[in-house]
CSV table of C-alpha atoms in Angstrom, one decimal:
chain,number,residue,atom,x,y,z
A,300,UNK,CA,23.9,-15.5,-9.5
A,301,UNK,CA,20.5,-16.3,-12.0
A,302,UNK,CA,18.1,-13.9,-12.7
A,303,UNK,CA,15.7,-15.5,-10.1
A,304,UNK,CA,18.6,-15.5,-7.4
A,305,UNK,CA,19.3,-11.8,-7.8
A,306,UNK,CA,15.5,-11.2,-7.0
A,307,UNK,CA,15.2,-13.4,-4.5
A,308,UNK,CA,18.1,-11.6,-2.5
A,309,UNK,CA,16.2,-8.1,-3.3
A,310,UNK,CA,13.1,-9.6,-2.0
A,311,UNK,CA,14.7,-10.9,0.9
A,312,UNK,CA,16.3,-7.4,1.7
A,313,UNK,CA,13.4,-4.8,1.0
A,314,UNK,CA,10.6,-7.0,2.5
A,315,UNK,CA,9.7,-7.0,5.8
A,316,UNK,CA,8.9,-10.3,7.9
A,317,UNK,CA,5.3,-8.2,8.9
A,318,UNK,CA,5.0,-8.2,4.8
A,319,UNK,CA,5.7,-11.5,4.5
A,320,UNK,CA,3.4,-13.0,7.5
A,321,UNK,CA,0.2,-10.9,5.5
A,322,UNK,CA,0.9,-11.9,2.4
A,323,UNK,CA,1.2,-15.4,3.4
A,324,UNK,CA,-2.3,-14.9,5.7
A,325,UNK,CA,-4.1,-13.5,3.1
A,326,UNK,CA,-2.5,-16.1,0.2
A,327,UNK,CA,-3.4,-15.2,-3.4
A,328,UNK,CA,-6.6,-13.7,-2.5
A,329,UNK,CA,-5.1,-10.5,-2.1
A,330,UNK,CA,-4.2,-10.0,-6.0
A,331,UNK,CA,-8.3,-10.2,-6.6
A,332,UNK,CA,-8.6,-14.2,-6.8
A,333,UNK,CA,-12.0,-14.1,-4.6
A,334,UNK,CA,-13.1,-10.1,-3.9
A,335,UNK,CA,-15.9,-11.1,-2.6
A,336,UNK,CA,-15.1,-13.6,0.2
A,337,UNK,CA,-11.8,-11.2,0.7
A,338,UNK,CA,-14.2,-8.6,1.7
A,339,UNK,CA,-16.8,-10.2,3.5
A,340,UNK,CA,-14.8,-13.0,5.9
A,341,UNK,CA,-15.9,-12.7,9.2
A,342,UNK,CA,-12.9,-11.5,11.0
A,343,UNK,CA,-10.9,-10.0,7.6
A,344,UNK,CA,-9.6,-7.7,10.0
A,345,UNK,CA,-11.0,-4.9,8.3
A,346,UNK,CA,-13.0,-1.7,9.5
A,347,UNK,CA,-16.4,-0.5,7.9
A,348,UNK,CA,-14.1,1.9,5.6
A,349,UNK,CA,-11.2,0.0,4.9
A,350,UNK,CA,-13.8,-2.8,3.5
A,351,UNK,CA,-15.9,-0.2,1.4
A,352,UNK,CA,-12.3,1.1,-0.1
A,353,UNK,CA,-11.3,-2.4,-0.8
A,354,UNK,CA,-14.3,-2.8,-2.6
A,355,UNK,CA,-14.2,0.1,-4.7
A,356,UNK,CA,-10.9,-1.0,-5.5
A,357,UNK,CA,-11.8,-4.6,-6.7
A,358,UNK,CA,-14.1,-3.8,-8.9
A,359,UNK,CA,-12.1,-0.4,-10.2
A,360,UNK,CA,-10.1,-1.2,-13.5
A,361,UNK,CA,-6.8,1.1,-14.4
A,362,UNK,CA,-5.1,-1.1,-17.2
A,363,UNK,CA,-6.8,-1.8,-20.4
A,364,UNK,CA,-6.5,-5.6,-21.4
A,365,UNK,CA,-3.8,-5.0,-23.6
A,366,UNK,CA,-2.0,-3.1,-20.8
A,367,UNK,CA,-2.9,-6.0,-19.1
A,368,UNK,CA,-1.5,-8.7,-22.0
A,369,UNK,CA,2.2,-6.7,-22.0
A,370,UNK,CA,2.2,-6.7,-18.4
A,371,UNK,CA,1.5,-10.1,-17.9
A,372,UNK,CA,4.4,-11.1,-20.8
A,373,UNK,CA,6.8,-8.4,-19.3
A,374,UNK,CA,6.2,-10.2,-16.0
A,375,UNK,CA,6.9,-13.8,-17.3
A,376,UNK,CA,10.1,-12.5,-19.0
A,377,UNK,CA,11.2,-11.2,-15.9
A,378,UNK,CA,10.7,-14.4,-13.3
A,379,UNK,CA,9.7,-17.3,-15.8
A,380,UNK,CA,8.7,-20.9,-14.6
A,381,UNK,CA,11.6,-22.9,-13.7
A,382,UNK,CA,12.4,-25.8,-12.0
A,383,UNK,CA,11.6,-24.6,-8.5
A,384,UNK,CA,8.7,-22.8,-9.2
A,385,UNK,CA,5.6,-21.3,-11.6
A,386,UNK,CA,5.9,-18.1,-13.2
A,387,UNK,CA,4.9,-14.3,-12.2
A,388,UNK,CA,2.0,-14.6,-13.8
A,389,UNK,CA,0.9,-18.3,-12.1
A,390,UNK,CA,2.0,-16.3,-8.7
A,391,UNK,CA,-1.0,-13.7,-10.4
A,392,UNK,CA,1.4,-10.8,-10.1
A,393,UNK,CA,-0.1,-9.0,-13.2
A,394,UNK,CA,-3.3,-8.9,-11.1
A,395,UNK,CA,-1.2,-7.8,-8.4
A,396,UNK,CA,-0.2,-5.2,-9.9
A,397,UNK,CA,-3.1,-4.2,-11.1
A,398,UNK,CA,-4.2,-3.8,-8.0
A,399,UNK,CA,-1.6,-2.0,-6.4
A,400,UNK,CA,-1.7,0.7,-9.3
A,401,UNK,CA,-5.3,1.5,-7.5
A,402,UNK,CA,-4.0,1.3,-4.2
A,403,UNK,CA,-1.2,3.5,-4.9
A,404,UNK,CA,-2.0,5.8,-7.7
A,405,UNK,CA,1.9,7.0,-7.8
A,406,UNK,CA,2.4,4.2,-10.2
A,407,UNK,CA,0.0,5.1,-12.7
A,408,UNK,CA,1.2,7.6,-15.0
A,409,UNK,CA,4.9,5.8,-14.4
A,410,UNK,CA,3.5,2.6,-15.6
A,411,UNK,CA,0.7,3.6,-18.5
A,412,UNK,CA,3.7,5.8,-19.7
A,413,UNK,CA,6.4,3.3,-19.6
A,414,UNK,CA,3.5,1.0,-21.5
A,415,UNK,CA,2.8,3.4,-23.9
A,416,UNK,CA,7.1,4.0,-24.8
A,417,UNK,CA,7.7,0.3,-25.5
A,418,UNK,CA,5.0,0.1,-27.6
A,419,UNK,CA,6.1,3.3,-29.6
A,420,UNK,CA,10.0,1.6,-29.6
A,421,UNK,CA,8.6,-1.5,-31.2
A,422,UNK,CA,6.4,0.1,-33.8
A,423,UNK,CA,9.2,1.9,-34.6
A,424,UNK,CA,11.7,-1.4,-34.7
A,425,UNK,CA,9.6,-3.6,-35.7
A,426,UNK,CA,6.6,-2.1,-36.9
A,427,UNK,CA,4.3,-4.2,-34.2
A,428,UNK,CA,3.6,-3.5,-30.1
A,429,UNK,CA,5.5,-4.9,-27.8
A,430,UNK,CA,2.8,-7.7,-27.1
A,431,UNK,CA,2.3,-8.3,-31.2
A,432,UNK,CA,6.3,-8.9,-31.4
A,433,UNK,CA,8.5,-12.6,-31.4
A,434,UNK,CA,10.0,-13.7,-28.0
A,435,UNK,CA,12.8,-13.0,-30.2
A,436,UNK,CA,12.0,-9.4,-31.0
A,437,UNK,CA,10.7,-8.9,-26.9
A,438,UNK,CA,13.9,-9.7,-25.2
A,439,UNK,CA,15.8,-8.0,-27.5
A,440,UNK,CA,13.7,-5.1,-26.4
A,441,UNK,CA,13.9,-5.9,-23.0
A,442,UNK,CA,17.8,-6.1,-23.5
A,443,UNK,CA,17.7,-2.4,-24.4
A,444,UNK,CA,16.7,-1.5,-20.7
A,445,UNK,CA,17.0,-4.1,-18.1
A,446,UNK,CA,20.5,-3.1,-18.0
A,447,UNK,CA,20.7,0.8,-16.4
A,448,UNK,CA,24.5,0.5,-16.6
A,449,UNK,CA,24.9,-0.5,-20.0
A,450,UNK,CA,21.6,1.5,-21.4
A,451,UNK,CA,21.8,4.5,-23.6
A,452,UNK,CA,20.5,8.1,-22.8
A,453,UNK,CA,17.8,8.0,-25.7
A,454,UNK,CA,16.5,4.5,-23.7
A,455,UNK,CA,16.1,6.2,-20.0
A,456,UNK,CA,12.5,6.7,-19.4
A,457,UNK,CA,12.7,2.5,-20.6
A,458,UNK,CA,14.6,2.3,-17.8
A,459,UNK,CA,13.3,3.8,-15.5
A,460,UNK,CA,10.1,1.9,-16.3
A,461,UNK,CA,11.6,-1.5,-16.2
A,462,UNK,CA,13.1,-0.9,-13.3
A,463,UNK,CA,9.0,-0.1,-11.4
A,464,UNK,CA,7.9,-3.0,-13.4
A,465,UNK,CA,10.7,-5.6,-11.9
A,466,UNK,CA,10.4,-4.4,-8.5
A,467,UNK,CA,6.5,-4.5,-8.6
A,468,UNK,CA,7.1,-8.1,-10.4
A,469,UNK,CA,9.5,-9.0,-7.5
A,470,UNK,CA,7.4,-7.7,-4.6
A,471,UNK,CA,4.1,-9.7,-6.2
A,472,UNK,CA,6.0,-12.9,-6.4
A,473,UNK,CA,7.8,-13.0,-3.1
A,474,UNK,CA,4.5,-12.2,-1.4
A,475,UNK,CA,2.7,-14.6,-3.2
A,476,UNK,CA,2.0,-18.3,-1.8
A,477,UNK,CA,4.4,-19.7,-5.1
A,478,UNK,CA,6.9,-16.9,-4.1
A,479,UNK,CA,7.2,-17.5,-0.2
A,480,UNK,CA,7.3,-21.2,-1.4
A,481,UNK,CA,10.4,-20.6,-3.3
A,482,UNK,CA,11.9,-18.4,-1.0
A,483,UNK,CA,11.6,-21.4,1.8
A,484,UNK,CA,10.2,-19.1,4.3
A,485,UNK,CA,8.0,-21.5,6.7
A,486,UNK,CA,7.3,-18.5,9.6
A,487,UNK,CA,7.6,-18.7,13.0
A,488,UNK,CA,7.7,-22.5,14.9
A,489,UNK,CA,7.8,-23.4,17.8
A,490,UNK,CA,11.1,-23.4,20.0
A,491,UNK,CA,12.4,-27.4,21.2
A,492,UNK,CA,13.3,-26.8,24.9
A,493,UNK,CA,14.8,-30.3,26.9
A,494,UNK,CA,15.9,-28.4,29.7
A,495,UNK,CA,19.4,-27.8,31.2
A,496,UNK,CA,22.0,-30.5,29.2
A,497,UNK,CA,23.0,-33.2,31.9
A,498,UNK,CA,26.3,-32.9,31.6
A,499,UNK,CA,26.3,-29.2,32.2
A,500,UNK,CA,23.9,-29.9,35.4
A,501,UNK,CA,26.4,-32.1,36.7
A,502,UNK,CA,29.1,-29.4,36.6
A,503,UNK,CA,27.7,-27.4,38.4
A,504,UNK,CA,26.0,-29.8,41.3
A,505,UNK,CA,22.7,-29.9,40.1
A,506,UNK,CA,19.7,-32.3,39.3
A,507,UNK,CA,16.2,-31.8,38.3
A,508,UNK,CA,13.8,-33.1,41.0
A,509,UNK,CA,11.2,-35.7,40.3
A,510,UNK,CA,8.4,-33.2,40.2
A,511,UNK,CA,10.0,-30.7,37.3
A,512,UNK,CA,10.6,-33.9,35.3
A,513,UNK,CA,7.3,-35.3,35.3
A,514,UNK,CA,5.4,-31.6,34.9
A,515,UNK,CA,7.8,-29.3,32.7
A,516,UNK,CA,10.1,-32.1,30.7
A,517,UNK,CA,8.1,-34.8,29.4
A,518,UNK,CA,9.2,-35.2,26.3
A,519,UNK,CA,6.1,-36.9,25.1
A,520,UNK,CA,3.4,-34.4,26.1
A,521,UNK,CA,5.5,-31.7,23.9
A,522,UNK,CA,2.6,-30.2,21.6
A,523,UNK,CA,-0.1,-30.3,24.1
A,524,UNK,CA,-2.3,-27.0,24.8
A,525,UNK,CA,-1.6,-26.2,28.4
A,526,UNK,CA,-4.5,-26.1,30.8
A,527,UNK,CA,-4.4,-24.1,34.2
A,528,UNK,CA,-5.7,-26.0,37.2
C-alpha cells in the first residue's frame, strides 16, 4: 500500500459521513478561499454568533509566512500530486490548517513548537531551515520522523509533530473537493426501485393490477417531482 493509499484508508476510518457531506457543501470555501461570501450567504446556516466568530477567525493570523512556507512544503511531501489527483496544498490544506489552528487553539503550541524543532535540526544538519534546505536534504529530514517505530528517542517531539501535521494534512485533503474526488465518494443517490421481480410474483400467485402499473412503475416518469392531487 502507497503513501496516498495508507491515508486514504485513515481518512476513510476517522471521518465521518456528516464530515464528509459538510465539507463537500461548503467545498474549498471553508479553508478561507472567499471569507466574505462564506460569511454572508443567505442561508450559510449560521447564527448571529457563529458568523461574528467565523469572522474574527478569517481575518485572525496564527502562522507567520514562513510557518506558512514549511507547512505548505511539509504538506506536499506528505500527499504530493499524482496521477489521480493535485497536491495538499492545490486541495488548500495549508490554509486549512491555518485555520483550524484558530479554531482549535490545542494545536498551536504543538504545531509552532514542532515548527520551531525542525528548523533547529536543520540548522544544526545543515546549517539552513527546513524551508531553505534541498528536497534532498527535506526528506531526509522527514525520514528521521515519519517513521515512530523506527525513530530514535533524541527525535520524539519530531514525531510527535509529524504525526499532528499528517493527520491535519489528511483530514484537509479528504475533506477537500480534490480529496472527496479521489476518494470516489459521490453521496447519497437515489434508490432504483422496479417493483416485485416477475418471476418471484408468479411464485407466489400474484400480479400487479393495471392501476399500480401505470401510477407507481412507469419506468419512464422515474425522476419526476411528485405532485399531490
Amino acid at each position: 500500500m502507497d503513501r496516498r493509499e495508507s491515508l486514504r484508508a485513515i481518512a476513510l476510518g476517522t471521518l465521518s459521513v456528516g464530515t464528509i457531506l459538510s465539507a463537500t457543501g461548503c467545498e474549498d470555501n471553508k479553508t478561507g478561499g472567499d471569507k466574505k461570501t462564506a460569511a454572508n450567504t443567505p442561508g450559510y446556516g449560521r447564527t448571529p454568533d457563529e458568523v461574528k466568530r467565523d469572522k474574527a477567525l478569517m481575518e485572525d493570523k496564527f502562522f507567520t509566512p514562513e510557518e506558512m512556507k514549511t507547512i505548505t512544503i511539509l504538506a506536499d511531501i506528505i500527499i504530493p500530486a499524482d496521477e489521480h489527483s493535485g497536491s495538499a496544498s492545490d486541495a488548500k490544506v495549508p490554509e486549512f490548517i491555518g485555520f483550524i489552528v484558530k479554531d482549535m487553539p490545542d494545536h498551536q503550541l504543538p504545531m509552532r513548537g514542532g515548527l520551531r524543532w525542525l528548523d533547529v535540526q536543520c540548522a544544526k544538519r545543515y546549517n539552513k531551515s527546513f524551508a531553505e534546505c534541498s528536497p534532498e536534504q527535506r526528506i531526509e529530514m522527514v525520514d528521521l520522523i515519519a517513521y515512530p517505530e523506527k525513530a530514535t528517542l533524541e527525535n520524539t517531539q519530531g514525531v510527535a509533530f509529524f504525526n499532528r501535521m499528517r493527520n491535519l494534512t489528511a483530514t484537509g485533503f479528504f475533506t477537500s473537493k480534490i480529496g472527496i474526488k479521489d476518494l470516489g465518494y459521490v453521496g447519497n443517490t437515489p434508490n432504483e426501485w422496479d417493483g416485485v421481480p416477475a418471476d418471484v410474483l408468479k411464485q407466489y400467485g400474484y400480479a400487479y393490477d393495471e392501476k399500480t402499473l401505470a401510477t407507481c412503475l412507469k419506468i419512464e416518469d422515474r425522476g419526476k417531482i411528485m405532485t399531490w392531487d
